[in-house]
Coordinates of C-alpha atoms in Angstrom, one line a residue:
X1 CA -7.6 23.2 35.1
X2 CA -5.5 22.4 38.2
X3 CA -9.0 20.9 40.1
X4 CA -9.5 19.0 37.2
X5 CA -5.7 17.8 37.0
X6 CA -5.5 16.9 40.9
X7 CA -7.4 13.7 41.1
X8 CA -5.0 12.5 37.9
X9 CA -2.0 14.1 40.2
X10 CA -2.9 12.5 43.2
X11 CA -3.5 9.1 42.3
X12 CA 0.1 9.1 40.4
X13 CA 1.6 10.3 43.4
X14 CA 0.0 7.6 45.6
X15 CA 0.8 5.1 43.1
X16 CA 4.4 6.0 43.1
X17 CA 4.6 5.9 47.2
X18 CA 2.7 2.9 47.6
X19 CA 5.5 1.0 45.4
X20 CA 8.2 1.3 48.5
X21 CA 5.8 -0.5 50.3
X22 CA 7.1 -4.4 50.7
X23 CA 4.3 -6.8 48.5
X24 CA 3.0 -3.8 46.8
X25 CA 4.5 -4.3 43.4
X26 CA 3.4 -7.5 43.5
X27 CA 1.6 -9.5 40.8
X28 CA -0.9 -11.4 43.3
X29 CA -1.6 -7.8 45.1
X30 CA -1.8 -5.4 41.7
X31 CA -4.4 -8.5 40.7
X32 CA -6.4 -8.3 44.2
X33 CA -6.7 -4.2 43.6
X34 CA -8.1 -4.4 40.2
X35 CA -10.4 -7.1 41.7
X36 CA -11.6 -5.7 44.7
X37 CA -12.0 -2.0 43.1
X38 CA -13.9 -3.3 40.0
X39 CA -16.9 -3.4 42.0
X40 CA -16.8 -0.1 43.5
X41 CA -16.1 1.3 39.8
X42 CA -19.0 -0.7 37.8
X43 CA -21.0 1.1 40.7
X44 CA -19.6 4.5 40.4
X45 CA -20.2 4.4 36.9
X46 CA -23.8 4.5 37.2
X47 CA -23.9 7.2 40.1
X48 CA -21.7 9.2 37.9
X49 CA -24.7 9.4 35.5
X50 CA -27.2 10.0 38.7
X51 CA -25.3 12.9 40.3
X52 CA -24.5 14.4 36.4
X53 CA -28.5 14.7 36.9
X54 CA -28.1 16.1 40.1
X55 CA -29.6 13.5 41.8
X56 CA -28.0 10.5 44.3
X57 CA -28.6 7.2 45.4
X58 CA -28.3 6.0 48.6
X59 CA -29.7 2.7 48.2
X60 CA -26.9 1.1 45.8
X61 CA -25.7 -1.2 48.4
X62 CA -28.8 -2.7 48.8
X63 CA -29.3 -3.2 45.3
X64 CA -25.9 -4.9 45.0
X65 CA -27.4 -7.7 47.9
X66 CA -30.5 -8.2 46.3
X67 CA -29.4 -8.6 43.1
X68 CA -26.3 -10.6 44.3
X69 CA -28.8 -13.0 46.2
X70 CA -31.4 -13.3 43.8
X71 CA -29.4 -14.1 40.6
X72 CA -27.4 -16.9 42.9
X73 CA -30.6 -18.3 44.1
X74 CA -31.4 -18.8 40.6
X75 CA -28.4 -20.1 39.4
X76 CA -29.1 -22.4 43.0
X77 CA -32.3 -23.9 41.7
X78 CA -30.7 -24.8 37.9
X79 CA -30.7 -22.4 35.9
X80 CA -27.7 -21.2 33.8
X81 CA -25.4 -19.2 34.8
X82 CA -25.9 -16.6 32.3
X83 CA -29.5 -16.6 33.0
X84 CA -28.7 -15.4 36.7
X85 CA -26.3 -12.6 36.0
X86 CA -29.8 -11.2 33.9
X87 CA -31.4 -12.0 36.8
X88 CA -28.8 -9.7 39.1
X89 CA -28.5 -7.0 36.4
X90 CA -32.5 -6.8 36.2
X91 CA -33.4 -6.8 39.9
X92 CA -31.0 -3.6 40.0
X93 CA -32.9 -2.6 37.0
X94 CA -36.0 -2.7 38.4
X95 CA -35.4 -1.1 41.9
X96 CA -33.2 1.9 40.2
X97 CA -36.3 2.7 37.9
X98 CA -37.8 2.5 40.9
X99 CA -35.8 5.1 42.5
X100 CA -35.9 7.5 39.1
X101 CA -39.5 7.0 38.6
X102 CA -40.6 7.9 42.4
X103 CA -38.4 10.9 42.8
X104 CA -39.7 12.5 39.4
X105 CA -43.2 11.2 40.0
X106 CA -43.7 12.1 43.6
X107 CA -41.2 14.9 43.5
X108 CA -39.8 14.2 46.5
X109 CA -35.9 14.5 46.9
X110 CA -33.6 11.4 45.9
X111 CA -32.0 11.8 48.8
X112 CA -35.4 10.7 51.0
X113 CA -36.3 8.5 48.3
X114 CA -33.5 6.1 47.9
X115 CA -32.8 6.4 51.9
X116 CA -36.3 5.1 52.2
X117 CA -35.4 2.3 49.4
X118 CA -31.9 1.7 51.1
X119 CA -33.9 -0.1 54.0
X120 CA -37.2 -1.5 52.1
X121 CA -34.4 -3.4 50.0
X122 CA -32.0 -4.3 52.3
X123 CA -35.0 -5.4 54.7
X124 CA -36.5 -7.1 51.7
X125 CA -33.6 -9.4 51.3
X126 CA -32.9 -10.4 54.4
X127 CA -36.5 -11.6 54.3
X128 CA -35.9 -13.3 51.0
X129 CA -32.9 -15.1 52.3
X130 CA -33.5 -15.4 55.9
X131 CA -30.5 -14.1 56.6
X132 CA -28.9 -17.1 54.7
X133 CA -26.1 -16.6 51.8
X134 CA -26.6 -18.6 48.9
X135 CA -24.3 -21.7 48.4
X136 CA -25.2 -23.7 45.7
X137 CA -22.9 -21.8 43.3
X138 CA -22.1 -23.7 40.1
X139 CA -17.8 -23.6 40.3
X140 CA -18.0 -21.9 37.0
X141 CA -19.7 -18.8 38.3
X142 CA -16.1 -18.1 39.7
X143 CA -14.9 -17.1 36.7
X144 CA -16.7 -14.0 36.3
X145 CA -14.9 -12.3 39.6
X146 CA -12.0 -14.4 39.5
X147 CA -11.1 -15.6 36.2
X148 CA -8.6 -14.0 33.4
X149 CA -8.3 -13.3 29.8
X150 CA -4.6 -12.2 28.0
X151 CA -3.2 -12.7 31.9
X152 CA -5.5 -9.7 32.5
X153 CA -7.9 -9.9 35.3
X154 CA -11.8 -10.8 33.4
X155 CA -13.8 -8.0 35.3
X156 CA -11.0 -6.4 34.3
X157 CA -12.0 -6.0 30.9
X158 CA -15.8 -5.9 32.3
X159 CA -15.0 -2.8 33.7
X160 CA -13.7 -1.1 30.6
X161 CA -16.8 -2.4 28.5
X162 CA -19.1 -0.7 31.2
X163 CA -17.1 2.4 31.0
X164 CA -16.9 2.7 27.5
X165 CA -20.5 2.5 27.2
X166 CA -21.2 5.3 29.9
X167 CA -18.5 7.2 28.1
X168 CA -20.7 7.1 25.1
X169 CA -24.2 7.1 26.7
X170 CA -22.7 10.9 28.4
X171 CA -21.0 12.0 25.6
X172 CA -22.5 11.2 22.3
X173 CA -26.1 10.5 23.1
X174 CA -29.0 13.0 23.7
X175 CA -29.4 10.8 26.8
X176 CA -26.2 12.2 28.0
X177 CA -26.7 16.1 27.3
X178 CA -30.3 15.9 28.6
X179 CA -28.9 14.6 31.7
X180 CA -26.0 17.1 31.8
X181 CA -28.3 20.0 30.8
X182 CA -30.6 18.8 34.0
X183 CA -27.8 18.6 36.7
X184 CA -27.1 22.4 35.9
X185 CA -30.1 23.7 35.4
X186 CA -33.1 21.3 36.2
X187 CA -36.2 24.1 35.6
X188 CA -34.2 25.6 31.9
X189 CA -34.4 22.0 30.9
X190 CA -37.8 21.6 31.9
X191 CA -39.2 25.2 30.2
X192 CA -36.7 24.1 26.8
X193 CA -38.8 21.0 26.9
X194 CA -36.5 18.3 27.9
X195 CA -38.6 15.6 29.4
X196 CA -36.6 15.8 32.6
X197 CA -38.7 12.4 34.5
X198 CA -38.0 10.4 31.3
X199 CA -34.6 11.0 31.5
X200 CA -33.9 10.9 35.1
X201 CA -35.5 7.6 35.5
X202 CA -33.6 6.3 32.6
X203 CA -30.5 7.5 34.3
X204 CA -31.9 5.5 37.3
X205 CA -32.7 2.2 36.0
X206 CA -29.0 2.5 34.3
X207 CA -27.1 3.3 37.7
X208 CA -29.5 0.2 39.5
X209 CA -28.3 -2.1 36.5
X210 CA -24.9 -1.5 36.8
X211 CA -25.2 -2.2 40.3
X212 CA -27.0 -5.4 39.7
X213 CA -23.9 -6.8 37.5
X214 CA -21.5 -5.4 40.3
X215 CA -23.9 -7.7 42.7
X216 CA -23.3 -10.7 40.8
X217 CA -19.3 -10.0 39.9
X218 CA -19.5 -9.5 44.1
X219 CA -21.0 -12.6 44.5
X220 CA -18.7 -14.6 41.9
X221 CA -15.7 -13.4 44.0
X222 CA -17.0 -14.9 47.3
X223 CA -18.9 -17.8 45.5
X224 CA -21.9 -16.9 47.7
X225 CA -25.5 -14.8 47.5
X226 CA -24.8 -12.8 51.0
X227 CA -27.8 -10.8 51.9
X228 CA -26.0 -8.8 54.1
X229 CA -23.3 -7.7 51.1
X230 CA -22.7 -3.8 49.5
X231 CA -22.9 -2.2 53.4
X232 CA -21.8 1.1 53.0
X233 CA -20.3 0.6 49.3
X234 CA -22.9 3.9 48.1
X235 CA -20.4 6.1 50.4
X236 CA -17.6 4.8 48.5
X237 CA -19.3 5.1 45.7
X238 CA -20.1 8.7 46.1
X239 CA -16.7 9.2 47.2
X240 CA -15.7 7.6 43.9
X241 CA -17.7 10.3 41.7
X242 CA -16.5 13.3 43.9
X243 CA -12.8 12.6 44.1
X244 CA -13.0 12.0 40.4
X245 CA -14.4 15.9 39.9
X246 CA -17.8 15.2 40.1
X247 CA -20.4 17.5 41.3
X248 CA -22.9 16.9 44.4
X249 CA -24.3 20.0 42.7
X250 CA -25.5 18.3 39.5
X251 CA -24.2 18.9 35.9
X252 CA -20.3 17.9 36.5
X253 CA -18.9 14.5 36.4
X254 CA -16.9 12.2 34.1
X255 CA -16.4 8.6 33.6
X256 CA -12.2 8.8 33.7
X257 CA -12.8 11.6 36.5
X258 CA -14.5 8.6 38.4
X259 CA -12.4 5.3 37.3
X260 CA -9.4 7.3 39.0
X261 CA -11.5 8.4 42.3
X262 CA -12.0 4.9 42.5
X263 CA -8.5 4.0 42.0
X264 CA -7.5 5.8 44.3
X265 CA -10.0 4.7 47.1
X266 CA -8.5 1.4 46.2
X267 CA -4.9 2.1 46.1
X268 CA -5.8 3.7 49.9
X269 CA -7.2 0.9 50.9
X270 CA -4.9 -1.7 49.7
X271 CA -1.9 0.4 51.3
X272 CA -3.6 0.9 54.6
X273 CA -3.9 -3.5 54.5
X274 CA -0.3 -3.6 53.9
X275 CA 0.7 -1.0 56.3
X276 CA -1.5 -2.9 58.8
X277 CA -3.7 0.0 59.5
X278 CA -7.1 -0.7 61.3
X279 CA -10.4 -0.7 58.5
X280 CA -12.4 1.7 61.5
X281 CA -9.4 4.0 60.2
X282 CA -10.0 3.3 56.3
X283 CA -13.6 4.7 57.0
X284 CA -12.9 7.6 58.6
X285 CA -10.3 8.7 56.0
X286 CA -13.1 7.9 53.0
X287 CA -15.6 10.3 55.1
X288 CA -12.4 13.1 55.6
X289 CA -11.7 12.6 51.6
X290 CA -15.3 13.5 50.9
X291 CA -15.5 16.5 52.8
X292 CA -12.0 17.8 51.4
X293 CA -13.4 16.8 47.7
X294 CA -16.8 18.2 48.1
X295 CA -14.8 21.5 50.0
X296 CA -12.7 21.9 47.2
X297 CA -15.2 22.2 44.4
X298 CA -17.1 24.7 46.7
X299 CA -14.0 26.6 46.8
X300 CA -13.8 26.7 43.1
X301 CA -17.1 27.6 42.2
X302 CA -17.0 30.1 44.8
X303 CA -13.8 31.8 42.7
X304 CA -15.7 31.4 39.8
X305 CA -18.5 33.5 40.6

């Protein structure tokens, strides 16, 4: 109870120390959290459903470019602006089927397999682009990162459709027990005739579509396709999923568990700006958080047993 309390605990307690820190309180800087943490959240949504499965994926921030870049090149050569958010959502699609249908398939580990896909992507893009970003934006586009419904930031309200659906995908759908029956026991799953690939790569193409619309709500908020965006966003992203109480281990996870890990990650970040601390800093605290995270839940299964 009290591992599953702490991440709730500790994001109240940063919350209320953060607000003696001149500008925190502020609407323009609450607004500029929500913004700038809405990506990392629409992406640890779908590696929440990839490590319930006891799976990971390594190659998130690649995704994000490519489907960043692709859906603003579209948008670039006319088409509407609807049409290239499919386009972003659907190239993450594609490569996170990708993923889920060449670690079942081949049975090699994610970890290899999206490690591999991490550079065939990010290589593929830069290719694509030539190393360009995308400028030809229609102005409109902006509105999707930027823009704001009831005074509430849009992606906002983005982010809390996504999580409601992967609330309901992992709790009321036999897509969501198959995947939690899987992370704990992948073999039980198999011999009670689960069809474990099916699943897995559904899980996959889910994770790789959320990160496609993160892509595009990225790009919206710099009004460019930068091939060279989402470095290093799948370790916050996995940092995400484990603060929140989720299991490297497979079978544990939940979507609030993960909205406050990211939350937090944010509210870190954001006071570490204001404080004027150095971003080399920021990453090495993400990396110490992880270890503590992972070390606690070790340390509680290890009681457990």
């Amino acid at each position: 109870m009290i591992q599953r309390l702490l991440p709730f605990g500790t994001l109240i307690v940063l919350f209320i120390t953060l607000c003696f820190v001149p500008n925190f309180l502020s609407e323009t800087n609450l607004s500029s959290v929500i913004r700038q943490t809405a990506v990392i959240n629409i992406m640890a949504l779908g590696m929440t459903m990839i490590i319930i499965t006891g799976g990971i994926d390594l190659s998130v921030g690649s995704i994000l470019a490519m489907g960043g870049l692709l859906g603003t090149m579209a948008m670039a050569k006319g088409q509407p602006i609807a049409i290239g958010i499919l386009v972003g959502i659907a190239t993450g699609a594609f490569w996170g089927f990708l993923n889920g249908y060449l670690t079942t398939r081949l049975k090699i580990n994610s970890f290899i397999v999206t490690l591999g896909t991490l550079g065939i992507i990010r290589g593929l893009t830069l290719v694509i682009s030539n190393g360009l970003p995308v400028h030809d934006i229609p102005p409109a586009f902006s509105f999707l990162g930027e823009g704001t419904v009831l005074g509430v930031p849009f992606v906002l309200w983005v982010l809390m459709a996504c999580a409601a659906i992967v609330h309901f995908i992992l709790e009321h759908t036999k897509l969501g027990r198959y995947s939690f029956a899987i992370g704990s026991n992948p073999d039980a799953a198999f011999y009670a005739g689960i069809p474990v690939a099916f699943h897995v790569t559904c899980v996959y193409a889910i994770g790789g579509a959320l990160t496609g619309l993160a892509g595009m709500i990225e790009a919206s908020r710099l009004m460019t396709g930068q091939p060279t965006a989402g470095q290093g966003y799948e370790l916050q992203a996995i940092a995400a999923v484990v603060i929140g109480g989720g299991s490297l281990r497979g079978g544990e996870g939940s979507v609030l568990g993960t909205l406050v890990g990211a939350f937090i990650m944010g509210l870190l970040s954001n006071g570490s700006d204001l404080q004027g601390i150095s971003p080399y800093w920021q990453q090495a605290i993400i990396g110490a958080i992880i270890i503590l995270a992972v070390s606690v839940d070790e340390f509680r299964k290890r009681r457990v047993v």
